[in-house]
Amino acid sequence: MSAIYERELDSQLNGLTGYVYGALMLLFGGIYVMVCQLDGSPYFTETLDGLRFIYFVSIPLLTMRSIAEERHQKTDQLLYSLPLSMTRIVLGKYLALVTVLAMPMAVMALYPLAVNALAASGTVHLRAAYSALAGFFFLGMALAAVGLFVSSLAESVGVAAGICFLVMLLTYFLTPLAGYIPASPLASLIALAVTAALFGLLVWRLTRNGGFAAAFTLALEAALGVCFAVDSQRFGGLFAELAGKLAVFDRFESFAYDILDLRAIAYFVSVAAVFLFLTVQSMERRRWAS
Amino acid sequence: MIEVSHLTKRYGGRTAVEDLSFTVGSGAVYGLLGPNGAGKTTTMNILTGCLAATEGQVTIGGHDIFDEPIQAKRLVGYLPEQPPLYMGMTVREYLSFVARAKGVRPAQLDGQLERAAAVAGVGDVAERLIRNLSKGYRQRVGIAQALLGEPEVIILDEPTVGLDPLQIVEIRQLISSLGREHTVILSSHILSEVQAICGQILLIHKGRLVASGTPEQLEAQSAGQVTYRLTVKAGPLEARQALEPVSGVTEVKTAPAGERTELTVAVSDPSPAMDERISFAMSDKRIPVLRLEREQADLEDVFLALTRDADQTAAPGRAPARKGGRRP
């Protein structure tokens, strides 16, 4: 696993993407610190809040190559023939991504201290600052796993970046977008039915088994129908509620103001675990199909 | 060393490999021979654990490739058709990465790298970027990679495709020398290549094993397949009738050419006595023989005949599969 990790880290650091991400993070980090912290706000979260958009620009860049490039260059054959389990290979790649994510954050960890040392007016609340930074890092970990999964599905690097960017965008704006769905039970049902169909498409992409995907989608839709028939009132606003739970970016908001939100961290770790699991499955599936 | 039994691989509705069974012993060069699309790459991908079979079993050194993939893969070094190289690394970096990924201990790492690089002949380009190497050298790096971890079996998929004639000769020599210490399985659609370097041939067509054995055995198999080519001064019917009483004649094909007839006669008796029997049969009927040629099938003909036969048996619609797919 360490060999996979080192090679992946090496390729990240030999390419441009790792540096683009680091530069963006540090540049905008500096700007936000100037604007927010030096202006006198004691809350480092405000800086990090603003920096979330760097993630949805740079996560696609960081993760697009990880697996799609291997497939494109046919080096994935080597990975498949190595005496290593796919879980270790995926974990090695993921940990390398996480390392790259962490690099600018190590520098950013100095910002609150620097502000406190330099600015006469600004006194950053340190405990809040570091718990927020931890939360910010875990948010990145969750998103990186999503990106890795997208890379494992895509046939080319460009497609991986594009889809990943769309997914990030959708996740980022999920709550406001879901707000457009009327709160009526029927509207929720329709939105959920459409989502279930999209999910079915993903299952089909993963399994390449049309019959299974169709059965799966029908079962989901049928379950929705039955639930709606039993208690249609419960569906009022349900879509927005569920969308809120899936809005990974929004979870970070609870880190504001001196709370190390362990539930949010558990949430980020679970998202990462689920998508890493899916990545391993998507790699294993390629053994079965052409 | 390797046992393959009843291996089948289907892609959607297409069957790439069907009921393939063979055994590979230790310490020889095996050639997986077959035309393009015969299922060679699919078979190799399954042997190396890159692909899962639809049905059947593969064991390597007693380890099932599906149930104990890690142990089985340790025994195998694989060079896919396109060498899996990271272009941005130097040869040394790349080989060191593969060795570590294969679990070579740090204490043995340098020694193994040196040995693999020396055997594959890439020692002098160790510090160069793979991107800048010629195709022949890339192939060598691919072979060096397969040698790491000291596997007992080396599997090479079309190792000489796309190389220039000199490189082909060099790679063939390299493979022959590997055969002294390892079991080598290589695939090729070029008969002369397999004949030149392989001690054992597995002939595959349309995903089935149609023949196997040493080159000599395969030739001997077809030694019974002697054909005569004749040109006689007579009509086709007359010529056929003349050959009817001759024992040992199994099939007569005629092609009229003016007042002459070209005959292709297949016989079951390979002994030279057939020469006389055919010749006398013609003179008994007072048919002038203008040409009489005896042809014995060589490996090339066996290859062509077997692959053509399989075509014909596979052709009529959904004919039931021949059991075992193996010809006597």
PDB file of N, CA and C in Angstrom, chain A residues 1-4 6-7 10 14 70 72-85 93 286-290, chain B residues 9 11 45 48-53 70 73-74 78 80-87 89 94 97-98 100-102 145:
ATOM      1  N   MET A   1       0.829  -1.200   0.000  1.00  0.00           N
ATOM      2  CA  MET A   1       0.000   0.000   0.000  1.00  0.00           C
ATOM      3  C   MET A   1       0.865   1.251   0.000  1.00  0.00           C
ATOM      4  N   SER A   2       2.006   1.193   0.720  1.00  0.00           N
ATOM      5  CA  SER A   2       2.844   2.394   0.793  1.00  0.00           C
ATOM      6  C   SER A   2       3.419   2.730  -0.580  1.00  0.00           C
ATOM      7  N   ALA A   3       3.668   1.702  -1.392  1.00  0.00           N
ATOM      8  CA  ALA A   3       4.189   1.973  -2.736  1.00  0.00           C
ATOM      9  C   ALA A   3       3.152   2.723  -3.562  1.00  0.00           C
ATOM     10  N   ILE A   4       1.896   2.282  -3.490  1.00  0.00           N
ATOM     11  CA  ILE A   4       0.812   2.950  -4.224  1.00  0.00           C
ATOM     12  C   ILE A   4       0.691   4.394  -3.729  1.00  0.00           C
ATOM     13  N   GLU A   6       2.917   6.315  -2.284  1.00  0.00           N
ATOM     14  CA  GLU A   6       4.037   7.177  -2.676  1.00  0.00           C
ATOM     15  C   GLU A   6       3.995   7.532  -4.158  1.00  0.00           C
ATOM     16  N   ARG A   7       3.614   6.558  -4.972  1.00  0.00           N
ATOM     17  CA  ARG A   7       3.558   6.855  -6.403  1.00  0.00           C
ATOM     18  C   ARG A   7       2.481   7.882  -6.705  1.00  0.00           C
ATOM     19  N   ASP A  10       3.604  11.224  -5.532  1.00  0.00           N
ATOM     20  CA  ASP A  10       4.616  11.683  -6.470  1.00  0.00           C
ATOM     21  C   ASP A  10       3.990  12.272  -7.718  1.00  0.00           C
ATOM     22  N   ASN A  14       4.284  15.970  -8.990  1.00  0.00           N
ATOM     23  CA  ASN A  14       4.995  16.218 -10.238  1.00  0.00           C
ATOM     24  C   ASN A  14       4.135  16.956 -11.239  1.00  0.00           C
ATOM     25  N   GLU A  70      -5.104   6.110 -15.082  1.00  0.00           N
ATOM     26  CA  GLU A  70      -4.561   4.746 -15.097  1.00  0.00           C
ATOM     27  C   GLU A  70      -5.251   3.924 -16.182  1.00  0.00           C
ATOM     28  N   HIS A  72      -6.787   5.122 -18.818  1.00  0.00           N
ATOM     29  CA  HIS A  72      -6.449   5.672 -20.127  1.00  0.00           C
ATOM     30  C   HIS A  72      -5.081   5.166 -20.583  1.00  0.00           C
ATOM     31  N   GLN A  73      -4.115   5.135 -19.673  1.00  0.00           N
ATOM     32  CA  GLN A  73      -2.754   4.701 -20.021  1.00  0.00           C
ATOM     33  C   GLN A  73      -2.599   3.186 -19.938  1.00  0.00           C
ATOM     34  N   LYS A  74      -3.663   2.495 -19.568  1.00  0.00           N
ATOM     35  CA  LYS A  74      -3.664   1.026 -19.421  1.00  0.00           C
ATOM     36  C   LYS A  74      -2.741   0.557 -18.306  1.00  0.00           C
ATOM     37  N   THR A  75      -2.369   1.459 -17.404  1.00  0.00           N
ATOM     38  CA  THR A  75      -1.556   1.016 -16.275  1.00  0.00           C
ATOM     39  C   THR A  75      -2.428   0.343 -15.228  1.00  0.00           C
ATOM     40  N   ASP A  76      -3.758   0.448 -15.382  1.00  0.00           N
ATOM     41  CA  ASP A  76      -4.631  -0.215 -14.416  1.00  0.00           C
ATOM     42  C   ASP A  76      -4.445  -1.735 -14.467  1.00  0.00           C
ATOM     43  N   GLN A  77      -3.964  -2.238 -15.625  1.00  0.00           N
ATOM     44  CA  GLN A  77      -3.702  -3.676 -15.725  1.00  0.00           C
ATOM     45  C   GLN A  77      -2.659  -4.115 -14.710  1.00  0.00           C
ATOM     46  N   LEU A  78      -1.686  -3.230 -14.496  1.00  0.00           N
ATOM     47  CA  LEU A  78      -0.659  -3.541 -13.502  1.00  0.00           C
ATOM     48  C   LEU A  78      -1.306  -3.621 -12.121  1.00  0.00           C
ATOM     49  N   LEU A  79      -2.152  -2.640 -11.819  1.00  0.00           N
ATOM     50  CA  LEU A  79      -2.806  -2.620 -10.502  1.00  0.00           C
ATOM     51  C   LEU A  79      -3.621  -3.898 -10.287  1.00  0.00           C
ATOM     52  N   TYR A  80      -4.333  -4.312 -11.355  1.00  0.00           N
ATOM     53  CA  TYR A  80      -5.169  -5.506 -11.213  1.00  0.00           C
ATOM     54  C   TYR A  80      -4.333  -6.767 -11.024  1.00  0.00           C
ATOM     55  N   SER A  81      -3.121  -6.776 -11.607  1.00  0.00           N
ATOM     56  CA  SER A  81      -2.341  -8.003 -11.515  1.00  0.00           C
ATOM     57  C   SER A  81      -1.416  -8.013 -10.300  1.00  0.00           C
ATOM     58  N   LEU A  82      -1.375  -6.911  -9.552  1.00  0.00           N
ATOM     59  CA  LEU A  82      -0.516  -6.884  -8.359  1.00  0.00           C
ATOM     60  C   LEU A  82      -1.089  -7.766  -7.259  1.00  0.00           C
ATOM     61  N   PRO A  83      -0.206  -8.362  -6.458  1.00  0.00           N
ATOM     62  CA  PRO A  83      -0.717  -9.142  -5.322  1.00  0.00           C
ATOM     63  C   PRO A  83      -1.144  -8.225  -4.174  1.00  0.00           C
ATOM     64  N   LEU A  84      -2.080  -7.344  -4.460  1.00  0.00           N
ATOM     65  CA  LEU A  84      -2.597  -6.407  -3.453  1.00  0.00           C
ATOM     66  C   LEU A  84      -4.111  -6.397  -3.590  1.00  0.00           C
ATOM     67  N   SER A  85      -4.813  -6.264  -2.463  1.00  0.00           N
ATOM     68  CA  SER A  85      -6.266  -6.190  -2.586  1.00  0.00           C
ATOM     69  C   SER A  85      -6.642  -4.820  -3.123  1.00  0.00           C
ATOM     70  N   LYS A  93      -4.235   5.338  -2.796  1.00  0.00           N
ATOM     71  CA  LYS A  93      -4.489   6.512  -3.634  1.00  0.00           C
ATOM     72  C   LYS A  93      -5.209   7.598  -2.833  1.00  0.00           C
ATOM     73  N   ARG A 286     -14.867  -3.882 -12.937  1.00  0.00           N
ATOM     74  CA  ARG A 286     -14.165  -3.934 -14.224  1.00  0.00           C
ATOM     75  C   ARG A 286     -13.509  -5.279 -14.454  1.00  0.00           C
ATOM     76  N   ARG A 287     -13.298  -6.018 -13.399  1.00  0.00           N
ATOM     77  CA  ARG A 287     -12.797  -7.375 -13.574  1.00  0.00           C
ATOM     78  C   ARG A 287     -13.843  -8.246 -14.260  1.00  0.00           C
ATOM     79  N   TRP A 288     -15.102  -7.892 -14.026  1.00  0.00           N
ATOM     80  CA  TRP A 288     -16.184  -8.771 -14.502  1.00  0.00           C
ATOM     81  C   TRP A 288     -16.630  -8.419 -15.900  1.00  0.00           C
ATOM     82  N   ALA A 289     -16.589  -7.141 -16.232  1.00  0.00           N
ATOM     83  CA  ALA A 289     -17.021  -6.762 -17.579  1.00  0.00           C
ATOM     84  C   ALA A 289     -15.786  -6.492 -18.414  1.00  0.00           C
ATOM     85  N   SER A 290     -16.011  -6.106 -19.643  1.00  0.00           N
ATOM     86  CA  SER A 290     -14.856  -5.808 -20.487  1.00  0.00           C
ATOM     87  C   SER A 290     -14.425  -4.379 -20.241  1.00  0.00           C
TER      88      SER A 290
ATOM     89  N   LYS B   9     -15.583 -17.388 -20.615  1.00  0.00           N
ATOM     90  CA  LYS B   9     -15.767 -15.964 -20.362  1.00  0.00           C
ATOM     91  C   LYS B   9     -16.721 -15.407 -21.396  1.00  0.00           C
ATOM     92  N   TYR B  11     -18.773 -11.919 -22.644  1.00  0.00           N
ATOM     93  CA  TYR B  11     -18.987 -10.471 -22.544  1.00  0.00           C
ATOM     94  C   TYR B  11     -20.378 -10.219 -23.097  1.00  0.00           C
ATOM     95  N   ASN B  45      -5.590 -12.511 -19.319  1.00  0.00           N
ATOM     96  CA  ASN B  45      -6.114 -11.614 -18.285  1.00  0.00           C
ATOM     97  C   ASN B  45      -6.766 -12.406 -17.153  1.00  0.00           C
ATOM     98  N   THR B  48      -4.042 -14.047 -14.935  1.00  0.00           N
ATOM     99  CA  THR B  48      -3.314 -13.126 -14.069  1.00  0.00           C
ATOM    100  C   THR B  48      -4.230 -12.415 -13.085  1.00  0.00           C
ATOM    101  N   GLY B  49      -5.502 -12.783 -13.088  1.00  0.00           N
ATOM    102  CA  GLY B  49      -6.415 -12.199 -12.110  1.00  0.00           C
ATOM    103  C   GLY B  49      -6.913 -10.810 -12.480  1.00  0.00           C
ATOM    104  N   CYS B  50      -6.636 -10.360 -13.706  1.00  0.00           N
ATOM    105  CA  CYS B  50      -7.119  -9.045 -14.110  1.00  0.00           C
ATOM    106  C   CYS B  50      -8.591  -9.100 -14.490  1.00  0.00           C
ATOM    107  N   LEU B  51      -9.041 -10.289 -14.815  1.00  0.00           N
ATOM    108  CA  LEU B  51     -10.396 -10.444 -15.311  1.00  0.00           C
ATOM    109  C   LEU B  51     -10.994 -11.656 -14.593  1.00  0.00           C
ATOM    110  N   ALA B  52     -12.275 -11.583 -14.293  1.00  0.00           N
ATOM    111  CA  ALA B  52     -12.921 -12.723 -13.657  1.00  0.00           C
ATOM    112  C   ALA B  52     -13.573 -13.578 -14.728  1.00  0.00           C
ATOM    113  N   ALA B  53     -13.513 -14.890 -14.549  1.00  0.00           N
ATOM    114  CA  ALA B  53     -14.117 -15.783 -15.528  1.00  0.00           C
ATOM    115  C   ALA B  53     -15.612 -15.914 -15.254  1.00  0.00           C
ATOM    116  N   ILE B  70      -4.253 -13.217  -3.876  1.00  0.00           N
ATOM    117  CA  ILE B  70      -2.970 -12.634  -3.480  1.00  0.00           C
ATOM    118  C   ILE B  70      -1.856 -13.675  -3.609  1.00  0.00           C
ATOM    119  N   LYS B  73      -1.268 -14.542  -7.313  1.00  0.00           N
ATOM    120  CA  LYS B  73      -0.631 -13.482  -8.102  1.00  0.00           C
ATOM    121  C   LYS B  73       0.849 -13.332  -7.762  1.00  0.00           C
ATOM    122  N   ARG B  74       1.223 -13.706  -6.535  1.00  0.00           N
ATOM    123  CA  ARG B  74       2.654 -13.632  -6.180  1.00  0.00           C
ATOM    124  C   ARG B  74       3.493 -14.523  -7.074  1.00  0.00           C
ATOM    125  N   TYR B  78       3.347 -10.469 -15.053  1.00  0.00           N
ATOM    126  CA  TYR B  78       2.505 -10.302 -16.241  1.00  0.00           C
ATOM    127  C   TYR B  78       2.928  -9.078 -17.039  1.00  0.00           C
ATOM    128  N   PRO B  80       1.173  -7.174 -19.944  1.00  0.00           N
ATOM    129  CA  PRO B  80       0.018  -7.068 -20.843  1.00  0.00           C
ATOM    130  C   PRO B  80       0.454  -6.613 -22.230  1.00  0.00           C
ATOM    131  N   GLU B  81      -0.493  -6.647 -23.154  1.00  0.00           N
ATOM    132  CA  GLU B  81      -0.176  -6.304 -24.550  1.00  0.00           C
ATOM    133  C   GLU B  81       0.453  -4.912 -24.634  1.00  0.00           C
ATOM    134  N   GLN B  82      -0.139  -3.977 -23.894  1.00  0.00           N
ATOM    135  CA  GLN B  82       0.485  -2.646 -23.828  1.00  0.00           C
ATOM    136  C   GLN B  82       1.188  -2.560 -22.478  1.00  0.00           C
ATOM    137  N   PRO B  83       2.524  -2.429 -22.452  1.00  0.00           N
ATOM    138  CA  PRO B  83       3.224  -2.441 -21.167  1.00  0.00           C
ATOM    139  C   PRO B  83       2.659  -1.359 -20.233  1.00  0.00           C
ATOM    140  N   PRO B  84       2.309  -1.718 -19.003  1.00  0.00           N
ATOM    141  CA  PRO B  84       1.699  -0.741 -18.096  1.00  0.00           C
ATOM    142  C   PRO B  84       2.762   0.149 -17.466  1.00  0.00           C
ATOM    143  N   LEU B  85       3.238   1.133 -18.213  1.00  0.00           N
ATOM    144  CA  LEU B  85       4.346   1.961 -17.740  1.00  0.00           C
ATOM    145  C   LEU B  85       3.858   3.358 -17.373  1.00  0.00           C
ATOM    146  N   TYR B  86       4.439   3.916 -16.338  1.00  0.00           N
ATOM    147  CA  TYR B  86       4.159   5.307 -15.992  1.00  0.00           C
ATOM    148  C   TYR B  86       5.207   6.175 -16.683  1.00  0.00           C
ATOM    149  N   MET B  87       4.749   6.924 -17.674  1.00  0.00           N
ATOM    150  CA  MET B  87       5.673   7.617 -18.562  1.00  0.00           C
ATOM    151  C   MET B  87       6.528   8.658 -17.839  1.00  0.00           C
ATOM    152  N   MET B  89       7.972   8.484 -15.003  1.00  0.00           N
ATOM    153  CA  MET B  89       8.970   7.986 -14.049  1.00  0.00           C
ATOM    154  C   MET B  89      10.224   7.545 -14.796  1.00  0.00           C
ATOM    155  N   TYR B  94      10.361   3.431 -11.612  1.00  0.00           N
ATOM    156  CA  TYR B  94       9.222   2.575 -11.953  1.00  0.00           C
ATOM    157  C   TYR B  94       9.427   1.159 -11.420  1.00  0.00           C
ATOM    158  N   PHE B  97       9.045   1.040  -7.762  1.00  0.00           N
ATOM    159  CA  PHE B  97       7.626   1.099  -7.371  1.00  0.00           C
ATOM    160  C   PHE B  97       6.969  -0.277  -7.502  1.00  0.00           C
ATOM    161  N   VAL B  98       7.176  -0.929  -8.662  1.00  0.00           N
ATOM    162  CA  VAL B  98       6.520  -2.222  -8.882  1.00  0.00           C
ATOM    163  C   VAL B  98       7.018  -3.242  -7.859  1.00  0.00           C
ATOM    164  N   ARG B 100       8.139  -2.775  -4.859  1.00  0.00           N
ATOM    165  CA  ARG B 100       7.565  -2.543  -3.534  1.00  0.00           C
ATOM    166  C   ARG B 100       6.082  -2.894  -3.511  1.00  0.00           C
ATOM    167  N   ALA B 101       5.390  -2.575  -4.599  1.00  0.00           N
ATOM    168  CA  ALA B 101       3.961  -2.909  -4.661  1.00  0.00           C
ATOM    169  C   ALA B 101       3.762  -4.424  -4.650  1.00  0.00           C
ATOM    170  N   LYS B 102       4.759  -5.148  -5.190  1.00  0.00           N
ATOM    171  CA  LYS B 102       4.656  -6.609  -5.182  1.00  0.00           C
ATOM    172  C   LYS B 102       5.106  -7.184  -3.852  1.00  0.00           C
ATOM    173  N   GLN B 145       9.714  -5.545 -15.298  1.00  0.00           N
ATOM    174  CA  GLN B 145       8.653  -5.384 -14.308  1.00  0.00           C
ATOM    175  C   GLN B 145       8.018  -6.733 -13.965  1.00  0.00           C
TER     176      GLN B 145
END
